[in-house]
Short mmCIF file of C-alpha atoms and ligand atoms in Angstrom, two decimals:
data_model
loop_
_atom_site.label_atom_id
_atom_site.label_comp_id
_atom_site.label_asym_id
_atom_site.label_seq_id
_atom_site.Cartn_x
_atom_site.Cartn_y
_atom_site.Cartn_z
CA MET J 1 265.90 103.64 122.91
CA PRO J 2 267.71 106.74 120.36
CA VAL J 3 270.86 105.80 119.00
CA TYR J 4 272.74 109.11 119.90
CA ASP J 5 270.68 110.53 123.06
CA TYR J 6 272.08 114.40 122.27
CA HIS J 7 270.55 117.09 125.36
CA SER J 8 270.76 120.06 124.30
CA ASP J 9 272.92 121.72 126.78
CA ASP J 10 275.18 118.60 127.48
CA GLN J 11 278.97 119.30 126.87
CA SER J 12 279.40 116.05 126.05
CA ALA J 13 277.06 116.05 123.29
CA ARG J 14 279.40 118.93 122.05
CA GLU J 15 282.50 116.67 122.76
CA ARG J 16 280.59 113.76 120.48
CA MET J 17 280.33 116.42 117.20
CA VAL J 18 283.88 117.81 117.71
CA ARG J 19 284.42 113.89 117.76
CA TYR J 20 282.94 112.50 114.83
CA GLN J 21 281.90 115.36 112.87
CA LEU J 22 284.44 118.12 112.98
CA GLU J 23 287.86 115.57 113.86
CA ALA J 24 286.63 112.43 111.69
CA ARG J 25 286.32 114.76 109.06
CA GLY J 26 289.82 116.28 109.17
CA ILE J 27 289.18 119.50 110.96
CA HIS J 28 292.44 119.64 113.31
CA HIS J 29 293.07 123.31 114.62
CA PRO J 30 293.14 123.51 118.19
CA ARG J 31 292.05 126.55 119.21
CA VAL J 32 288.99 126.41 116.30
CA LEU J 33 288.22 122.36 118.27
CA ASP J 34 288.01 124.45 121.67
CA ALA J 35 285.33 127.10 120.15
CA MET J 36 283.67 124.51 118.95
CA ARG J 37 283.60 122.72 122.39
CA SER J 38 282.62 125.26 124.51
CA VAL J 39 279.97 127.76 122.47
CA PRO J 40 276.59 126.11 123.42
CA ARG J 41 274.77 125.88 119.97
CA HIS J 42 271.78 124.47 121.30
CA LEU J 43 271.02 128.26 122.85
CA PHE J 44 271.86 130.42 118.78
CA VAL J 45 268.67 127.68 117.64
CA PRO J 46 264.63 127.86 118.59
CA ALA J 47 264.14 126.03 121.47
CA GLU J 48 261.94 123.81 119.61
CA ARG J 49 265.18 122.68 117.91
CA ALA J 50 267.24 122.92 120.28
CA GLY J 51 268.04 118.73 120.73
CA ASP J 52 268.98 118.43 117.67
CA ALA J 53 271.14 122.09 118.15
CA TYR J 54 274.49 119.29 118.06
CA SER J 55 273.24 117.07 115.32
CA ASP J 56 275.12 116.92 111.61
CA HIS J 57 273.14 119.42 109.71
CA ALA J 58 272.18 122.94 109.25
CA LEU J 59 268.51 124.26 110.92
CA PRO J 60 266.35 127.16 110.63
CA ILE J 61 267.00 129.48 112.77
CA GLY J 62 263.47 131.81 111.76
CA GLU J 63 263.37 134.55 108.51
CA GLY J 64 263.87 131.92 106.23
CA GLN J 65 267.42 131.80 107.38
CA THR J 66 269.78 129.06 108.66
CA ILE J 67 272.35 128.74 110.34
CA SER J 68 275.00 126.16 109.19
CA GLN J 69 276.20 122.54 110.07
CA PRO J 70 279.08 122.30 112.80
CA TYR J 71 281.15 121.58 110.13
CA MET J 72 280.65 123.97 107.77
CA VAL J 73 280.90 126.55 110.78
CA ALA J 74 284.27 124.47 111.89
CA LEU J 75 286.08 124.43 108.25
CA MET J 76 285.50 127.99 107.00
CA THR J 77 286.90 129.27 110.97
CA GLN J 78 289.72 126.68 110.44
CA LEU J 79 290.06 128.42 106.75
CA LEU J 80 289.81 132.36 108.22
CA ASP J 81 292.32 131.03 110.95
CA PRO J 82 291.92 134.03 113.61
CA ALA J 83 294.56 135.45 115.23
CA PRO J 84 293.77 136.57 119.14
CA SER J 85 295.04 140.13 117.98
CA ASP J 86 292.75 139.81 114.92
CA ARG J 87 289.56 142.28 114.04
CA VAL J 88 287.41 140.51 111.96
CA LEU J 89 284.20 140.80 109.90
CA GLU J 90 281.76 138.80 109.62
CA VAL J 91 278.74 139.49 106.19
CA GLY J 92 275.61 137.43 107.59
CA THR J 93 274.80 137.61 111.67
CA GLY J 94 272.10 135.02 111.19
CA SER J 95 271.91 132.95 114.56
CA GLY J 96 274.68 134.22 116.12
CA TYR J 97 276.93 131.37 116.43
CA GLN J 98 279.77 131.56 114.35
CA ALA J 99 280.40 135.30 115.81
CA ALA J 100 280.27 133.54 119.23
CA ILE J 101 283.12 131.28 117.31
CA LEU J 102 284.87 134.17 116.05
CA ALA J 103 284.78 135.81 119.25
CA GLU J 104 285.68 133.03 121.23
CA LEU J 105 289.44 133.43 118.92
CA ALA J 106 290.12 137.10 118.08
CA ASP J 107 290.52 140.35 119.26
CA GLU J 108 287.33 141.76 117.86
CA VAL J 109 284.18 140.99 116.24
CA VAL J 110 282.27 142.67 113.89
CA THR J 111 279.02 141.56 112.60
CA VAL J 112 276.45 142.68 109.46
CA GLU J 113 273.36 141.62 109.40
CA ARG J 114 270.21 143.20 106.64
CA ASP J 115 267.89 141.15 108.97
CA PRO J 116 267.60 143.22 112.05
CA VAL J 117 265.15 141.09 113.74
CA LEU J 118 267.99 138.19 113.46
CA SER J 119 270.01 141.08 114.48
CA GLU J 120 268.45 141.81 117.58
CA ARG J 121 267.96 138.21 118.44
CA ALA J 122 271.43 137.39 118.06
CA GLN J 123 273.11 140.34 120.31
CA GLU J 124 270.37 139.29 122.94
CA VAL J 125 272.14 135.67 123.00
CA LEU J 126 275.63 136.85 123.13
CA ASP J 127 275.27 139.53 124.92
CA ALA J 128 273.59 137.28 127.78
CA LEU J 129 276.53 134.91 126.77
CA GLY J 130 278.34 137.71 128.49
CA TYR J 131 280.28 138.42 124.50
CA ARG J 132 282.24 142.11 124.82
CA ASN J 133 284.17 142.06 122.14
CA ILE J 134 281.25 141.35 119.01
CA THR J 135 279.52 144.38 117.19
CA PHE J 136 276.22 144.37 115.89
CA VAL J 137 275.45 146.60 113.16
CA VAL J 138 272.15 146.38 110.90
CA GLY J 139 272.49 146.89 106.95
CA ASP J 140 274.12 145.57 103.62
CA GLY J 141 277.18 143.69 104.37
CA THR J 142 278.29 143.35 100.81
CA GLU J 143 279.50 147.23 101.67
CA GLY J 144 281.41 145.66 104.49
CA TYR J 145 282.19 147.92 107.31
CA LEU J 146 284.04 151.53 106.85
CA PRO J 147 283.86 152.82 109.90
CA LEU J 148 285.33 150.14 111.77
CA GLY J 149 287.82 148.53 108.75
CA PRO J 150 290.05 147.58 107.49
CA TYR J 151 289.70 143.82 108.58
CA ASP J 152 292.23 140.87 108.81
CA ARG J 153 289.34 138.35 108.65
CA ILE J 154 286.32 138.99 106.68
CA ILE J 155 283.83 135.58 106.67
CA VAL J 156 280.85 135.62 104.45
CA THR J 157 278.53 133.04 105.57
CA ALA J 158 275.72 133.77 102.69
CA GLY J 159 276.40 132.59 99.14
CA ALA J 160 278.09 135.22 96.28
CA PRO J 161 278.02 135.22 92.64
CA PHE J 162 281.34 137.16 92.93
CA ILE J 163 283.52 138.59 95.30
CA PRO J 164 282.18 141.78 96.87
CA GLN J 165 284.69 144.92 95.73
CA PRO J 166 284.17 146.41 98.98
CA LEU J 167 284.61 143.71 101.08
CA ILE J 168 287.93 143.03 98.97
CA GLU J 169 288.67 147.02 99.82
CA GLN J 170 288.67 146.51 103.41
CA LEU J 171 290.75 144.01 103.88
CA THR J 172 294.52 144.53 105.20
CA PRO J 173 297.40 143.17 103.51
CA GLY J 174 298.06 139.41 104.86
CA GLY J 175 294.20 139.44 105.55
CA LYS J 176 292.12 136.72 104.14
CA LEU J 177 288.74 135.96 103.66
CA VAL J 178 286.64 133.23 102.87
CA ILE J 179 283.00 133.15 100.94
CA PRO J 180 281.09 130.49 99.34
CA VAL J 181 281.04 131.52 95.44
CA GLY J 182 279.11 130.63 93.09
CA HIS J 183 275.20 130.11 92.03
CA ARG J 184 272.56 130.39 93.67
CA TYR J 185 271.63 126.83 95.20
CA GLU J 186 275.11 125.55 94.74
CA GLN J 187 278.92 127.42 95.95
CA VAL J 188 282.58 126.71 95.91
CA LEU J 189 284.19 127.84 99.31
CA THR J 190 286.44 130.22 98.17
CA VAL J 191 289.38 131.75 100.24
CA ALA J 192 291.32 134.61 99.08
CA GLU J 193 294.39 135.92 100.33
CA LYS J 194 295.88 140.36 99.77
CA ASP J 195 299.39 139.42 99.65
CA ALA J 196 301.83 142.05 101.30
CA GLU J 197 301.43 144.62 97.31
CA GLY J 198 298.19 144.31 98.02
CA HIS J 199 297.30 140.87 95.12
CA LEU J 200 294.25 138.66 95.72
CA HIS J 201 295.40 134.24 96.01
CA LEU J 202 292.46 132.79 95.73
CA SER J 203 291.70 128.82 96.38
CA GLU J 204 288.94 126.72 96.38
CA HIS J 205 287.44 123.86 99.55
CA GLY J 206 284.93 122.08 97.63
CA TYR J 207 281.08 122.73 97.28
CA CYS J 208 278.88 123.83 99.92
CA VAL J 209 275.17 125.28 100.00
CA PHE J 210 274.44 128.34 101.65
CA VAL J 211 270.94 131.03 101.24
CA PRO J 212 271.85 133.92 99.07
CA LEU J 213 273.68 137.10 99.53
CA ILE J 214 271.22 139.64 99.07
CA GLY J 215 272.76 143.28 97.94
CA ARG J 216 274.08 146.10 96.15
CA HIS J 217 276.96 143.65 95.21
CA GLY J 218 275.48 140.64 95.71
CA TRP J 219 272.04 139.17 94.71
CA ARG J 220 269.24 141.90 94.27
CA SER J 221 266.96 139.63 95.67
CA GLU J 222 265.08 136.46 97.23
CA LEU J 223 263.80 135.85 94.03
CA ASP J 224 266.53 137.35 91.06
CA GLY J 225 267.84 134.79 89.15
CA GLU J 226 271.39 136.33 88.44
CA PRO J 227 273.36 139.30 90.01
CA GLU J 228 272.20 142.50 86.97
CA PRO J 229 275.30 142.91 84.38
CA ASP J 230 276.28 145.79 85.95
CA ASP J 231 277.10 144.29 89.12
CA LEU J 232 279.57 141.81 87.72
CA PRO J 233 282.61 142.89 87.99
N1 SAH G 324 277.03 133.08 109.97
C1 SAH G 324 275.17 132.21 110.78
C2 SAH G 324 274.66 132.09 109.58
C3 SAH G 324 273.74 132.81 108.62
S1 SAH G 324 272.69 132.91 107.70
C4 SAH G 324 274.60 131.64 111.78
O1 SAH G 324 275.86 131.25 112.58
O2 SAH G 324 274.06 131.70 112.40
C5 SAH G 324 272.91 133.86 106.63
C6 SAH G 324 272.36 135.34 107.29
O3 SAH G 324 272.99 135.69 105.57
C7 SAH G 324 271.28 135.71 106.89
O4 SAH G 324 270.84 136.15 108.37
C8 SAH G 324 270.52 136.48 106.13
O5 SAH G 324 270.08 137.41 106.76
C9 SAH G 324 272.24 137.43 105.89
N2 SAH G 324 272.38 138.51 104.50
C10 SAH G 324 272.10 138.04 103.48
N3 SAH G 324 272.49 138.62 102.85
C11 SAH G 324 272.66 139.88 103.59
C12 SAH G 324 273.75 141.06 103.32
N4 SAH G 324 274.01 141.81 101.73
N5 SAH G 324 274.52 141.42 104.51
C13 SAH G 324 274.46 141.23 105.56
N6 SAH G 324 274.00 139.76 105.91
C14 SAH G 324 273.18 139.11 105.01
#
């Protein structure tokens, strides 16, 4: 008999996830914990991995991409701390799971994905779940998404070589940006807060590992070792 008998569609699997993976590691934000308790994560992973959806690790979602570990989703969301009236930009829709968590907490979510297959799939799941406050954009999220900006909160769920300048520009004064910044295979979870005068204040929140952010203001390709020098700030 397995030690953890996780049923894919089981509310109690989510309760255990919240208690042993999140609260035990210092996630304390009540609204974030409520969102993690209510979003059915097993619907965002491939059907054959549904039994593993509430386990303590990232999972492949196809197209070479991953859905982040529950703890990482919760930590980033706690750092982002979206208010109910906020407009949030997410870069890296992936499975759509993080977008669902954000849609529970904020007023409007705009989520950008460069891979149209993933974007379409995420949209189907989120539509079926009844989310009406998410706008899906296919494109290079390192450019942000100017038509619906500026944003009170911006979250990037792929690893960046540096903070893309357009995202800084599309953040409101008083706004917050959460982004993994660093090397190709390891990054530092970074929070950038923009004060009323438009100055950025950075803080670091530990190491993390994300798939690369690929775009004009990110890594140039899946294969490149370094961004082009003229991209560097
Ligand atoms: N937030 C997702 C996990 C995303 S994995 C979830 O909850 O499942 C990172 C995603 O970022 C991948 O789907 C990848 O295709 C996408 N990505 C990488 N570079 C991007 C870019 N420049 N713009 C938009 N999406 C990008």
